[in-house]
């Protein structure tokens, strides 16, 4: 399963991330969890692939959080293809959850993140009456 949270309202995005990870932990219990900040970790691509492909010894599921995925959207063409294939391979896997957060909408190379079966939600900045 892939969940994509995006938009300029970082506070509400972060709160939704906490809600999802908390609910996941409550339902699944022990899990293989990893959070990778794509902005702060220049090896995010390698670490993402390693985490998703390695077998989990003590848990029956994995949960990967990719924060600041705007970095992914700026990858070179060859890397884009590789990352897309990796993410798409886990779309319908009930034992691997990938939650991706981004301030911006994905570019054309990653527009599949805004289509089913991906679960996606936008968090626009609140103004006026909404605020």
PDB file of C-alpha atoms in Angstrom:
ATOM      1  CA  UNK A   1       0.000   0.000   0.000  1.00  0.00           C
ATOM      2  CA  UNK A   2       1.215   3.483  -0.844  1.00  0.00           C
ATOM      3  CA  UNK A   3      -0.026   6.642   0.871  1.00  0.00           C
ATOM      4  CA  UNK A   4       0.920  10.083  -0.460  1.00  0.00           C
ATOM      5  CA  UNK A   5       0.430  13.231   1.622  1.00  0.00           C
ATOM      6  CA  UNK A   6       1.284  16.543  -0.003  1.00  0.00           C
ATOM      7  CA  UNK A   7       0.686  20.273   0.229  1.00  0.00           C
ATOM      8  CA  UNK A   8       2.024  23.487   1.712  1.00  0.00           C
ATOM      9  CA  UNK A   9       0.413  22.997   5.152  1.00  0.00           C
ATOM     10  CA  UNK A  10       3.243  21.138   6.876  1.00  0.00           C
ATOM     11  CA  UNK A  11       1.521  21.098  10.264  1.00  0.00           C
ATOM     12  CA  UNK A  12      -1.595  19.245   9.089  1.00  0.00           C
ATOM     13  CA  UNK A  13       0.539  16.909   6.929  1.00  0.00           C
ATOM     14  CA  UNK A  14       2.665  16.060   9.967  1.00  0.00           C
ATOM     15  CA  UNK A  15      -0.429  15.471  12.128  1.00  0.00           C
ATOM     16  CA  UNK A  16      -1.911  13.128   9.509  1.00  0.00           C
ATOM     17  CA  UNK A  17       1.414  11.273   9.356  1.00  0.00           C
ATOM     18  CA  UNK A  18       1.305  10.803  13.155  1.00  0.00           C
ATOM     19  CA  UNK A  19      -2.300   9.583  12.972  1.00  0.00           C
ATOM     20  CA  UNK A  20      -1.518   7.036  10.268  1.00  0.00           C
ATOM     21  CA  UNK A  21       1.642   5.683  11.894  1.00  0.00           C
ATOM     22  CA  UNK A  22      -0.104   5.495  15.291  1.00  0.00           C
ATOM     23  CA  UNK A  23      -3.084   3.627  13.854  1.00  0.00           C
ATOM     24  CA  UNK A  24      -0.784   1.295  11.946  1.00  0.00           C
ATOM     25  CA  UNK A  25       1.188   0.482  15.105  1.00  0.00           C
ATOM     26  CA  UNK A  26      -2.034  -0.107  17.039  1.00  0.00           C
ATOM     27  CA  UNK A  27      -3.392  -2.520  14.431  1.00  0.00           C
ATOM     28  CA  UNK A  28      -0.196  -4.294  13.417  1.00  0.00           C
ATOM     29  CA  UNK A  29       1.854  -4.234  16.599  1.00  0.00           C
ATOM     30  CA  UNK A  30       5.470  -5.130  15.934  1.00  0.00           C
ATOM     31  CA  UNK A  31       6.621  -3.929  12.581  1.00  0.00           C
ATOM     32  CA  UNK A  32       9.782  -3.173  10.689  1.00  0.00           C
ATOM     33  CA  UNK A  33       9.667   0.657  10.593  1.00  0.00           C
ATOM     34  CA  UNK A  34      11.996   3.089   8.837  1.00  0.00           C
ATOM     35  CA  UNK A  35      11.782   6.834   8.308  1.00  0.00           C
ATOM     36  CA  UNK A  36      14.007   8.411   5.680  1.00  0.00           C
ATOM     37  CA  UNK A  37      14.215  12.165   5.130  1.00  0.00           C
ATOM     38  CA  UNK A  38      15.047  12.603   1.448  1.00  0.00           C
ATOM     39  CA  UNK A  39      16.156  16.189   2.022  1.00  0.00           C
ATOM     40  CA  UNK A  40      18.673  15.396   4.753  1.00  0.00           C
ATOM     41  CA  UNK A  41      19.926  12.023   3.511  1.00  0.00           C
ATOM     42  CA  UNK A  42      21.782  12.058   0.215  1.00  0.00           C
ATOM     43  CA  UNK A  43      21.706   8.223   0.131  1.00  0.00           C
ATOM     44  CA  UNK A  44      17.918   8.081   0.489  1.00  0.00           C
ATOM     45  CA  UNK A  45      17.496   6.132  -2.731  1.00  0.00           C
ATOM     46  CA  UNK A  46      19.927   3.362  -1.776  1.00  0.00           C
ATOM     47  CA  UNK A  47      18.551   3.118   1.767  1.00  0.00           C
ATOM     48  CA  UNK A  48      14.965   2.988   0.498  1.00  0.00           C
ATOM     49  CA  UNK A  49      15.735   0.139  -1.884  1.00  0.00           C
ATOM     50  CA  UNK A  50      17.693  -1.777   0.771  1.00  0.00           C
ATOM     51  CA  UNK A  51      14.929  -1.437   3.357  1.00  0.00           C
ATOM     52  CA  UNK A  52      12.118  -2.475   1.034  1.00  0.00           C
ATOM     53  CA  UNK A  53      13.957  -5.438  -0.459  1.00  0.00           C
ATOM     54  CA  UNK A  54      15.456  -6.961   2.675  1.00  0.00           C
ATOM     55  CA  UNK A  55      13.535  -9.685   4.459  1.00  0.00           C
ATOM     56  CA  UNK A  56      12.113  -8.826   7.850  1.00  0.00           C
ATOM     57  CA  UNK A  57      13.152 -11.290  10.551  1.00  0.00           C
ATOM     58  CA  UNK A  58      10.943 -10.256  13.465  1.00  0.00           C
ATOM     59  CA  UNK A  59       7.863  -8.675  11.879  1.00  0.00           C
ATOM     60  CA  UNK A  60       5.362  -9.706   9.247  1.00  0.00           C
ATOM     61  CA  UNK A  61       5.099  -6.218   7.766  1.00  0.00           C
ATOM     62  CA  UNK A  62       7.190  -3.179   6.899  1.00  0.00           C
ATOM     63  CA  UNK A  63       6.407   0.518   7.125  1.00  0.00           C
ATOM     64  CA  UNK A  64       8.533   3.055   5.257  1.00  0.00           C
ATOM     65  CA  UNK A  65       8.074   6.801   5.610  1.00  0.00           C
ATOM     66  CA  UNK A  66       9.749   8.941   2.950  1.00  0.00           C
ATOM     67  CA  UNK A  67       9.703  12.540   4.119  1.00  0.00           C
ATOM     68  CA  UNK A  68      10.398  15.542   1.876  1.00  0.00           C
ATOM     69  CA  UNK A  69       9.923  13.531  -1.295  1.00  0.00           C
ATOM     70  CA  UNK A  70      10.337  16.691  -3.370  1.00  0.00           C
ATOM     71  CA  UNK A  71      13.929  15.442  -3.700  1.00  0.00           C
ATOM     72  CA  UNK A  72      12.661  12.312  -5.456  1.00  0.00           C
ATOM     73  CA  UNK A  73      10.734  14.371  -7.984  1.00  0.00           C
ATOM     74  CA  UNK A  74      13.999  16.024  -9.050  1.00  0.00           C
ATOM     75  CA  UNK A  75      15.876  12.811  -9.853  1.00  0.00           C
ATOM     76  CA  UNK A  76      17.448  12.143 -13.239  1.00  0.00           C
ATOM     77  CA  UNK A  77      15.426  10.200 -15.825  1.00  0.00           C
ATOM     78  CA  UNK A  78      17.123   6.832 -15.196  1.00  0.00           C
ATOM     79  CA  UNK A  79      16.646   7.108 -11.470  1.00  0.00           C
ATOM     80  CA  UNK A  80      13.006   8.184 -11.886  1.00  0.00           C
ATOM     81  CA  UNK A  81      12.255   4.958 -13.723  1.00  0.00           C
ATOM     82  CA  UNK A  82      13.920   2.872 -11.000  1.00  0.00           C
ATOM     83  CA  UNK A  83      12.095   4.625  -8.146  1.00  0.00           C
ATOM     84  CA  UNK A  84       8.738   4.418  -9.955  1.00  0.00           C
ATOM     85  CA  UNK A  85       9.181   0.681 -10.477  1.00  0.00           C
ATOM     86  CA  UNK A  86      10.055   0.182  -6.803  1.00  0.00           C
ATOM     87  CA  UNK A  87       7.065   2.173  -5.541  1.00  0.00           C
ATOM     88  CA  UNK A  88       4.656   0.599  -8.027  1.00  0.00           C
ATOM     89  CA  UNK A  89       5.793  -2.901  -7.048  1.00  0.00           C
ATOM     90  CA  UNK A  90       4.435  -2.305  -3.534  1.00  0.00           C
ATOM     91  CA  UNK A  91       1.118  -0.691  -4.498  1.00  0.00           C
ATOM     92  CA  UNK A  92      -0.961  -3.766  -3.835  1.00  0.00           C
ATOM     93  CA  UNK A  93       1.196  -5.435  -1.197  1.00  0.00           C
ATOM     94  CA  UNK A  94      -0.679  -5.494   2.123  1.00  0.00           C
ATOM     95  CA  UNK A  95       2.491  -6.214   4.094  1.00  0.00           C
ATOM     96  CA  UNK A  96       4.550  -3.257   2.876  1.00  0.00           C
ATOM     97  CA  UNK A  97       3.272   0.229   3.625  1.00  0.00           C
ATOM     98  CA  UNK A  98       5.006   3.203   2.058  1.00  0.00           C
ATOM     99  CA  UNK A  99       3.983   6.668   3.188  1.00  0.00           C
ATOM    100  CA  UNK A 100       5.394   9.540   1.154  1.00  0.00           C
ATOM    101  CA  UNK A 101       5.187  13.197   2.165  1.00  0.00           C
ATOM    102  CA  UNK A 102       5.928  16.200  -0.004  1.00  0.00           C
ATOM    103  CA  UNK A 103       5.325  19.921   0.009  1.00  0.00           C
ATOM    104  CA  UNK A 104       4.759  19.956  -3.737  1.00  0.00           C
ATOM    105  CA  UNK A 105       2.577  18.028  -6.123  1.00  0.00           C
ATOM    106  CA  UNK A 106       4.550  15.373  -7.970  1.00  0.00           C
ATOM    107  CA  UNK A 107       5.853  16.150 -11.437  1.00  0.00           C
ATOM    108  CA  UNK A 108       4.730  14.252 -14.526  1.00  0.00           C
ATOM    109  CA  UNK A 109       7.112  11.368 -13.832  1.00  0.00           C
ATOM    110  CA  UNK A 110       5.411  10.649 -10.515  1.00  0.00           C
ATOM    111  CA  UNK A 111       1.825  11.647 -11.292  1.00  0.00           C
ATOM    112  CA  UNK A 112       0.742   8.050 -10.591  1.00  0.00           C
ATOM    113  CA  UNK A 113       0.903   9.091  -6.911  1.00  0.00           C
ATOM    114  CA  UNK A 114      -2.305  11.060  -7.530  1.00  0.00           C
ATOM    115  CA  UNK A 115      -4.231   8.070  -8.886  1.00  0.00           C
ATOM    116  CA  UNK A 116      -5.783   4.975  -7.336  1.00  0.00           C
ATOM    117  CA  UNK A 117      -4.701   2.539  -5.877  1.00  0.00           C
ATOM    118  CA  UNK A 118      -2.465   5.114  -4.142  1.00  0.00           C
ATOM    119  CA  UNK A 119      -4.234   6.739  -1.199  1.00  0.00           C
ATOM    120  CA  UNK A 120      -3.488  10.452  -1.460  1.00  0.00           C
ATOM    121  CA  UNK A 121      -4.490  13.631   0.331  1.00  0.00           C
ATOM    122  CA  UNK A 122      -3.638  17.284  -0.276  1.00  0.00           C
ATOM    123  CA  UNK A 123      -3.065  19.764   2.542  1.00  0.00           C
ATOM    124  CA  UNK A 124      -3.416  23.265   1.127  1.00  0.00           C
ATOM    125  CA  UNK A 125      -2.595  26.264   3.255  1.00  0.00           C
ATOM    126  CA  UNK A 126      -5.610  27.491   5.126  1.00  0.00           C
ATOM    127  CA  UNK A 127      -6.614  31.112   4.652  1.00  0.00           C
ATOM    128  CA  UNK A 128      -9.486  33.325   5.614  1.00  0.00           C
ATOM    129  CA  UNK A 129     -12.500  31.489   6.937  1.00  0.00           C
ATOM    130  CA  UNK A 130     -10.808  28.053   6.744  1.00  0.00           C
ATOM    131  CA  UNK A 131      -8.066  29.258   9.098  1.00  0.00           C
TER     132      UNK A 131
END
